[in-house]
Every structure is written in C-alpha cells, then in structure tokens.
C-alpha cells in the first residue's frame, strides 16, 4: 500500500471549511453550555429542595447517557413534537445540553475547593455577600477550575465530530466524503486528525497563557 496525499490537494478548501464549522459549533456550545452550567450549579446548591432535585437529576441523566443518544433524541425525536432543527442547530443544542452538565460539576468542585475561611474573612471585613462572592470567592475558584474547563472545552471540540452522523458539514463529515470519493482513507483521516490535534493544542496553550498572565491569585 502506497500513501499519496496529492489526491487531497483539491479538498484542502473543504477541509478547512469543515474545520471552521467544527470550531464554530464547539464555540457556540461552550458559551451556551457554560452559561447554562452556571444556572445548574446555582440550582444544585440552592436551598429549595425542588431546585436541587431538578438540577441534580438533569446533571446525572446527561452525564450517564451517551452523547450520540442525546443527539438522536434532539434531531429525530423533537420533530415528532413539532420542533424541526437543521443539523447545525441540532448539533449546537445537543453539545450545549451535554456540556452544561459537566460545567456545572466543574463549577461546584471549584467553589467547594475554596477555603471557608475566605468567606468568613469577607464577612469579618464587612463585605456584602455579593462582594464576598465576586471579590473573595470568585478569583481563587476560577483559578482552580481553569484546567478543568480547558480539558472540557477540548473534549467538547473533539466530541463535536459525532454530529457528522446527522449530516452536519463539519470536519469529520468532510473527511468521510473525501474517503468515499478518493478512497484515500488513511491520508484523509491522518490530515483530519492533525487538524483536530492542532486546534486542541492551541486551546491548551491559550489556556495556559491566560492562566499565567491573567489569573494571579492561587489558594493552596
């Protein structure tokens, strides 16, 4: 078997376009899932039992069911309820729903890792609960969760490849199309794999840079 990458040259444009779609879908899901994850975290730590139960149930159900099953439910089951989504909307919604559950647990672990003494110190200084949260609790909590958020973002980007099964024109979908046309399976997947790796490496590097430059306060 002889490898030949020349057949892939005409497909460089579609590959980069597919990569851009993968990045855009992942970015939208990261933002939406991160925001929803905050609401889930607040619900899970709320005083009202009904909120705690609802948030906990959501998190456990999402974390313990396959992402592919969730995608099928969104793309194939929702139309039966009158909600029709195109592949991109279904992909973003599914990834956001999935990401939110994991982000909620990341937030919870981050804030629980902050010593209670800091909250008590804020109260002793006469700070309001709001100021205590934002000025005393928030900085060290975010420092603690940045590595976990980075890891989750990378996993989210890589997991976005599963949306190709509903014909979302992402990088994986383009790779599959190339293999069926050129029969250069190894070449297409190796190039696509390098593109996935490059983006994941960029996310990790950018996160380490932001952590070292922007977040100075670390609580042991």
CSV table of N, CA and C in Angstrom, one decimal, residues 8-113:
chain,number,residue,atom,x,y,z
A,8,UNK,N,-5.5,14.7,-2.1
A,8,UNK,CA,-6.2,15.5,-1.1
A,8,UNK,C,-6.1,17.0,-1.4
A,9,UNK,N,-5.2,17.5,-2.3
A,9,UNK,CA,-5.0,18.9,-2.5
A,9,UNK,C,-6.3,19.6,-2.9
A,10,UNK,N,-7.1,19.0,-3.9
A,10,UNK,CA,-8.3,19.7,-4.2
A,10,UNK,C,-9.3,19.9,-3.1
A,11,UNK,N,-9.1,19.1,-2.0
A,11,UNK,CA,-10.1,19.1,-0.9
A,11,UNK,C,-9.6,19.9,0.3
A,12,UNK,N,-8.5,20.7,0.1
A,12,UNK,CA,-8.0,21.5,1.2
A,12,UNK,C,-9.0,22.5,1.7
A,13,UNK,N,-9.6,23.2,0.7
A,13,UNK,CA,-10.6,24.2,1.0
A,13,UNK,C,-11.8,23.6,1.8
A,14,UNK,N,-12.4,22.5,1.3
A,14,UNK,CA,-13.5,21.9,2.1
A,14,UNK,C,-13.1,21.4,3.5
A,15,UNK,N,-11.8,20.9,3.6
A,15,UNK,CA,-11.3,20.5,4.9
A,15,UNK,C,-11.2,21.7,5.9
A,16,UNK,N,-10.7,22.8,5.4
A,16,UNK,CA,-10.6,24.0,6.3
A,16,UNK,C,-12.0,24.6,6.6
A,17,UNK,N,-12.9,24.5,5.6
A,17,UNK,CA,-14.3,24.9,5.9
A,17,UNK,C,-15.0,24.1,6.9
A,18,UNK,N,-14.7,22.8,6.8
A,18,UNK,CA,-15.3,21.8,7.8
A,18,UNK,C,-14.7,22.1,9.1
A,19,UNK,N,-13.4,22.4,9.2
A,19,UNK,CA,-12.8,22.7,10.5
A,19,UNK,C,-13.4,23.9,11.1
A,20,UNK,N,-13.6,24.9,10.2
A,20,UNK,CA,-14.2,26.2,10.7
A,20,UNK,C,-15.6,25.9,11.3
A,21,UNK,N,-16.3,25.1,10.7
A,21,UNK,CA,-17.7,24.7,11.2
A,21,UNK,C,-17.6,24.0,12.5
A,22,UNK,N,-16.6,23.1,12.6
A,22,UNK,CA,-16.4,22.4,13.9
A,22,UNK,C,-16.1,23.3,15.0
A,23,UNK,N,-15.2,24.3,14.7
A,23,UNK,CA,-14.8,25.3,15.7
A,23,UNK,C,-16.0,26.1,16.1
A,24,UNK,N,-16.7,26.6,15.1
A,24,UNK,CA,-17.9,27.5,15.4
A,24,UNK,C,-18.9,26.8,16.2
A,25,UNK,N,-19.2,25.5,15.9
A,25,UNK,CA,-20.2,24.8,16.6
A,25,UNK,C,-19.8,24.5,18.1
A,26,UNK,N,-18.5,24.2,18.2
A,26,UNK,CA,-17.9,23.9,19.6
A,26,UNK,C,-17.9,25.2,20.4
A,27,UNK,N,-17.6,26.3,19.8
A,27,UNK,CA,-17.5,27.6,20.5
A,27,UNK,C,-18.9,28.0,21.0
A,28,UNK,N,-19.9,27.8,20.1
A,28,UNK,CA,-21.3,28.2,20.5
A,28,UNK,C,-21.7,27.3,21.6
A,29,UNK,N,-21.4,26.0,21.6
A,29,UNK,CA,-21.8,25.1,22.6
A,29,UNK,C,-21.1,25.3,23.9
A,30,UNK,N,-19.8,25.8,23.8
A,30,UNK,CA,-19.0,26.1,25.0
A,30,UNK,C,-19.6,27.3,25.7
A,31,UNK,N,-20.0,28.3,25.0
A,31,UNK,CA,-20.5,29.5,25.6
A,31,UNK,C,-21.9,29.2,26.2
A,32,UNK,N,-22.8,28.6,25.4
A,32,UNK,CA,-24.2,28.3,25.9
A,32,UNK,C,-24.1,27.3,27.0
A,33,UNK,N,-23.3,26.3,26.9
A,33,UNK,CA,-23.2,25.3,27.9
A,33,UNK,C,-22.6,25.8,29.2
A,34,UNK,N,-21.6,26.7,29.0
A,34,UNK,CA,-21.0,27.3,30.2
A,34,UNK,C,-22.0,28.2,31.0
A,35,UNK,N,-22.8,28.9,30.2
A,35,UNK,CA,-23.8,29.8,30.9
A,35,UNK,C,-24.9,29.0,31.6
A,36,UNK,N,-25.4,27.9,30.9
A,36,UNK,CA,-26.4,27.1,31.4
A,36,UNK,C,-25.9,26.3,32.6
A,37,UNK,N,-24.6,26.0,32.5
A,37,UNK,CA,-23.9,25.2,33.6
A,37,UNK,C,-23.9,26.0,34.9
A,38,UNK,N,-23.8,27.4,34.8
A,38,UNK,CA,-23.9,28.2,36.0
A,38,UNK,C,-25.2,28.1,36.6
A,39,UNK,N,-26.3,28.2,35.8
A,39,UNK,CA,-27.6,28.0,36.4
A,39,UNK,C,-27.8,26.7,37.0
A,40,UNK,N,-27.3,25.6,36.4
A,40,UNK,CA,-27.4,24.3,37.0
A,40,UNK,C,-26.6,24.2,38.4
A,41,UNK,N,-25.5,24.9,38.4
A,41,UNK,CA,-24.7,24.9,39.6
A,41,UNK,C,-25.5,25.6,40.7
A,42,UNK,N,-26.0,26.8,40.4
A,42,UNK,CA,-26.8,27.5,41.4
A,42,UNK,C,-28.0,26.7,41.8
A,43,UNK,N,-28.7,26.0,40.9
A,43,UNK,CA,-29.8,25.2,41.2
A,43,UNK,C,-29.4,24.0,42.2
A,44,UNK,N,-28.3,23.4,41.9
A,44,UNK,CA,-27.8,22.3,42.7
A,44,UNK,C,-27.4,22.7,44.1
A,45,UNK,N,-27.0,23.9,44.3
A,45,UNK,CA,-26.6,24.4,45.6
A,45,UNK,C,-27.7,25.3,46.2
A,46,UNK,N,-28.9,25.3,45.6
A,46,UNK,CA,-30.0,26.2,46.2
A,46,UNK,C,-30.5,25.6,47.4
A,47,UNK,N,-31.2,26.4,48.2
A,47,UNK,CA,-31.8,26.0,49.4
A,47,UNK,C,-33.1,25.2,49.2
A,48,UNK,N,-33.8,25.6,48.1
A,48,UNK,CA,-35.1,24.9,47.8
A,48,UNK,C,-34.8,23.5,47.3
A,49,UNK,N,-35.5,22.5,47.9
A,49,UNK,CA,-35.2,21.1,47.5
A,49,UNK,C,-35.6,20.8,46.1
A,50,UNK,N,-36.7,21.5,45.6
A,50,UNK,CA,-37.2,21.2,44.3
A,50,UNK,C,-36.1,21.6,43.2
A,51,UNK,N,-35.4,22.8,43.5
A,51,UNK,CA,-34.4,23.2,42.6
A,51,UNK,C,-33.2,22.3,42.6
A,52,UNK,N,-32.8,21.8,43.8
A,52,UNK,CA,-31.7,20.9,43.9
A,52,UNK,C,-32.0,19.6,43.2
A,53,UNK,N,-33.2,19.1,43.4
A,53,UNK,CA,-33.6,17.8,42.8
A,53,UNK,C,-33.6,17.9,41.3
A,54,UNK,N,-34.2,19.0,40.8
A,54,UNK,CA,-34.3,19.2,39.3
A,54,UNK,C,-32.9,19.3,38.7
A,55,UNK,N,-32.0,20.1,39.3
A,55,UNK,CA,-30.7,20.3,38.7
A,55,UNK,C,-29.8,19.0,38.8
A,56,UNK,N,-29.9,18.4,40.0
A,56,UNK,CA,-29.2,17.1,40.2
A,56,UNK,C,-29.6,16.0,39.2
A,57,UNK,N,-30.9,15.9,39.0
A,57,UNK,CA,-31.5,14.9,38.1
A,57,UNK,C,-31.0,15.2,36.7
A,58,UNK,N,-31.0,16.4,36.3
A,58,UNK,CA,-30.6,16.8,34.9
A,58,UNK,C,-29.1,16.4,34.7
A,59,UNK,N,-28.3,16.8,35.7
A,59,UNK,CA,-26.9,16.6,35.6
A,59,UNK,C,-26.6,15.1,35.5
A,60,UNK,N,-27.2,14.3,36.4
A,60,UNK,CA,-26.9,12.8,36.4
A,60,UNK,C,-27.4,12.1,35.1
A,61,UNK,N,-28.6,12.6,34.6
A,61,UNK,CA,-29.1,11.9,33.4
A,61,UNK,C,-28.2,12.2,32.2
A,62,UNK,N,-27.8,13.5,32.1
A,62,UNK,CA,-27.0,13.8,30.9
A,62,UNK,C,-25.6,13.2,31.0
A,63,UNK,N,-25.0,13.1,32.2
A,63,UNK,CA,-23.7,12.6,32.3
A,63,UNK,C,-23.6,11.1,32.2
A,64,UNK,N,-24.8,10.4,32.4
A,64,UNK,CA,-24.8,9.0,32.3
A,64,UNK,C,-25.6,8.4,31.2
A,65,UNK,N,-25.7,9.2,30.1
A,65,UNK,CA,-26.3,8.7,28.9
A,65,UNK,C,-25.4,9.1,27.7
A,66,UNK,N,-25.3,8.3,26.6
A,66,UNK,CA,-24.4,8.6,25.5
A,66,UNK,C,-24.7,9.9,24.8
A,67,UNK,N,-23.7,10.6,24.4
A,67,UNK,CA,-23.9,11.8,23.7
A,67,UNK,C,-24.6,11.5,22.3
A,68,UNK,N,-24.3,10.4,21.7
A,68,UNK,CA,-25.0,10.0,20.5
A,68,UNK,C,-26.5,9.9,20.7
A,69,UNK,N,-26.9,9.2,21.8
A,69,UNK,CA,-28.3,9.1,22.1
A,69,UNK,C,-29.0,10.5,22.2
A,70,UNK,N,-28.3,11.4,22.9
A,70,UNK,CA,-28.8,12.7,23.1
A,70,UNK,C,-29.0,13.4,21.7
A,71,UNK,N,-28.0,13.2,20.9
A,71,UNK,CA,-28.1,13.9,19.5
A,71,UNK,C,-29.3,13.3,18.7
A,72,UNK,N,-29.5,12.0,18.8
A,72,UNK,CA,-30.6,11.3,18.1
A,72,UNK,C,-31.9,11.8,18.6
A,73,UNK,N,-32.0,12.0,19.9
A,73,UNK,CA,-33.3,12.5,20.5
A,73,UNK,C,-33.6,13.9,20.1
A,74,UNK,N,-32.5,14.7,20.0
A,74,UNK,CA,-32.7,16.1,19.6
A,74,UNK,C,-33.1,16.2,18.1
A,75,UNK,N,-32.4,15.4,17.3
A,75,UNK,CA,-32.5,15.6,15.8
A,75,UNK,C,-33.7,14.8,15.3
A,76,UNK,N,-34.0,13.6,15.9
A,76,UNK,CA,-35.0,12.7,15.3
A,76,UNK,C,-36.3,12.7,16.2
A,77,UNK,N,-36.2,12.9,17.5
A,77,UNK,CA,-37.4,12.9,18.3
A,77,UNK,C,-38.1,14.2,18.4
A,78,UNK,N,-37.4,15.3,18.5
A,78,UNK,CA,-38.0,16.6,18.6
A,78,UNK,C,-39.0,17.0,17.4
A,79,UNK,N,-38.6,16.6,16.1
A,79,UNK,CA,-39.6,16.8,15.0
A,79,UNK,C,-40.9,16.2,15.3
A,80,UNK,N,-41.0,15.1,16.0
A,80,UNK,CA,-42.3,14.4,16.3
A,80,UNK,C,-43.1,15.3,17.2
A,81,UNK,N,-42.4,16.2,18.0
A,81,UNK,CA,-43.1,17.1,18.9
A,81,UNK,C,-43.3,18.5,18.2
A,82,UNK,N,-43.0,18.5,16.9
A,82,UNK,CA,-43.2,19.8,16.2
A,82,UNK,C,-42.1,20.7,16.1
A,83,UNK,N,-40.9,20.3,16.6
A,83,UNK,CA,-39.7,21.1,16.7
A,83,UNK,C,-38.7,20.6,15.6
A,84,UNK,N,-38.6,21.3,14.5
A,84,UNK,CA,-37.7,20.8,13.5
A,84,UNK,C,-36.4,21.6,13.5
A,85,UNK,N,-35.3,21.0,13.6
A,85,UNK,CA,-34.0,21.7,13.7
A,85,UNK,C,-33.1,21.2,12.5
A,86,UNK,N,-32.3,22.1,11.9
A,86,UNK,CA,-31.4,21.7,10.9
A,86,UNK,C,-30.2,21.1,11.6
A,87,UNK,N,-29.3,20.4,10.9
A,87,UNK,CA,-28.2,19.7,11.6
A,87,UNK,C,-27.3,20.6,12.4
A,88,UNK,N,-27.0,21.8,12.0
A,88,UNK,CA,-26.2,22.7,12.8
A,88,UNK,C,-26.8,23.1,14.1
A,89,UNK,N,-28.1,23.5,14.0
A,89,UNK,CA,-28.9,23.8,15.3
A,89,UNK,C,-29.0,22.6,16.2
A,90,UNK,N,-29.2,21.5,15.6
A,90,UNK,CA,-29.3,20.3,16.5
A,90,UNK,C,-28.0,19.9,17.1
A,91,UNK,N,-26.9,20.1,16.4
A,91,UNK,CA,-25.6,19.8,16.9
A,91,UNK,C,-25.2,20.8,18.1
A,92,UNK,N,-25.5,22.1,17.8
A,92,UNK,CA,-25.2,23.1,18.9
A,92,UNK,C,-26.0,22.8,20.1
A,93,UNK,N,-27.3,22.6,19.9
A,93,UNK,CA,-28.2,22.3,21.1
A,93,UNK,C,-27.8,21.1,21.9
A,94,UNK,N,-27.5,20.0,21.2
A,94,UNK,CA,-27.1,18.8,21.9
A,94,UNK,C,-25.8,19.0,22.6
A,95,UNK,N,-24.8,19.6,22.0
A,95,UNK,CA,-23.5,19.8,22.6
A,95,UNK,C,-23.6,20.7,23.8
A,96,UNK,N,-24.5,21.7,23.7
A,96,UNK,CA,-24.7,22.7,24.8
A,96,UNK,C,-25.4,22.0,26.0
A,97,UNK,N,-26.4,21.2,25.7
A,97,UNK,CA,-27.1,20.4,26.8
A,97,UNK,C,-26.1,19.5,27.5
A,98,UNK,N,-25.3,18.8,26.7
A,98,UNK,CA,-24.3,17.9,27.3
A,98,UNK,C,-23.2,18.6,28.1
A,99,UNK,N,-22.7,19.7,27.5
A,99,UNK,CA,-21.6,20.5,28.1
A,99,UNK,C,-22.0,21.1,29.4
A,100,UNK,N,-23.3,21.6,29.5
A,100,UNK,CA,-23.8,22.2,30.7
A,100,UNK,C,-23.7,21.4,31.9
A,101,UNK,N,-24.0,20.1,31.8
A,101,UNK,CA,-24.0,19.2,32.9
A,101,UNK,C,-22.6,19.0,33.5
A,102,UNK,N,-21.6,18.9,32.6
A,102,UNK,CA,-20.2,18.8,33.1
A,102,UNK,C,-19.7,20.1,33.6
A,103,UNK,N,-20.1,21.2,33.0
A,103,UNK,CA,-19.6,22.5,33.5
A,103,UNK,C,-20.2,22.8,34.9
A,104,UNK,N,-21.4,22.4,35.2
A,104,UNK,CA,-22.0,22.6,36.5
A,104,UNK,C,-21.2,21.9,37.6
A,105,UNK,N,-20.7,20.7,37.3
A,105,UNK,CA,-19.9,19.9,38.2
A,105,UNK,C,-18.5,20.6,38.4
A,106,UNK,N,-18.0,21.1,37.3
A,106,UNK,CA,-16.7,21.8,37.4
A,106,UNK,C,-16.8,23.0,38.3
A,107,UNK,N,-17.9,23.8,38.1
A,107,UNK,CA,-18.1,25.0,38.9
A,107,UNK,C,-18.2,24.6,40.4
A,108,UNK,N,-19.0,23.5,40.6
A,108,UNK,CA,-19.3,23.1,42.0
A,108,UNK,C,-17.9,22.7,42.7
A,109,UNK,N,-17.1,21.9,41.9
A,109,UNK,CA,-15.9,21.5,42.5
A,109,UNK,C,-14.9,22.7,42.8
A,110,UNK,N,-15.0,23.7,41.9
A,110,UNK,CA,-14.1,24.8,42.0
A,110,UNK,C,-14.5,25.6,43.2
A,111,UNK,N,-15.7,25.9,43.4
A,111,UNK,CA,-16.1,26.7,44.6
A,111,UNK,C,-16.0,26.0,45.9
A,112,UNK,N,-16.2,24.7,45.9
A,112,UNK,CA,-16.1,23.9,47.1
A,112,UNK,C,-14.6,23.8,47.5
A,113,UNK,N,-13.7,24.0,46.6
A,113,UNK,CA,-12.3,23.9,46.9
A,113,UNK,C,-11.8,25.2,47.6
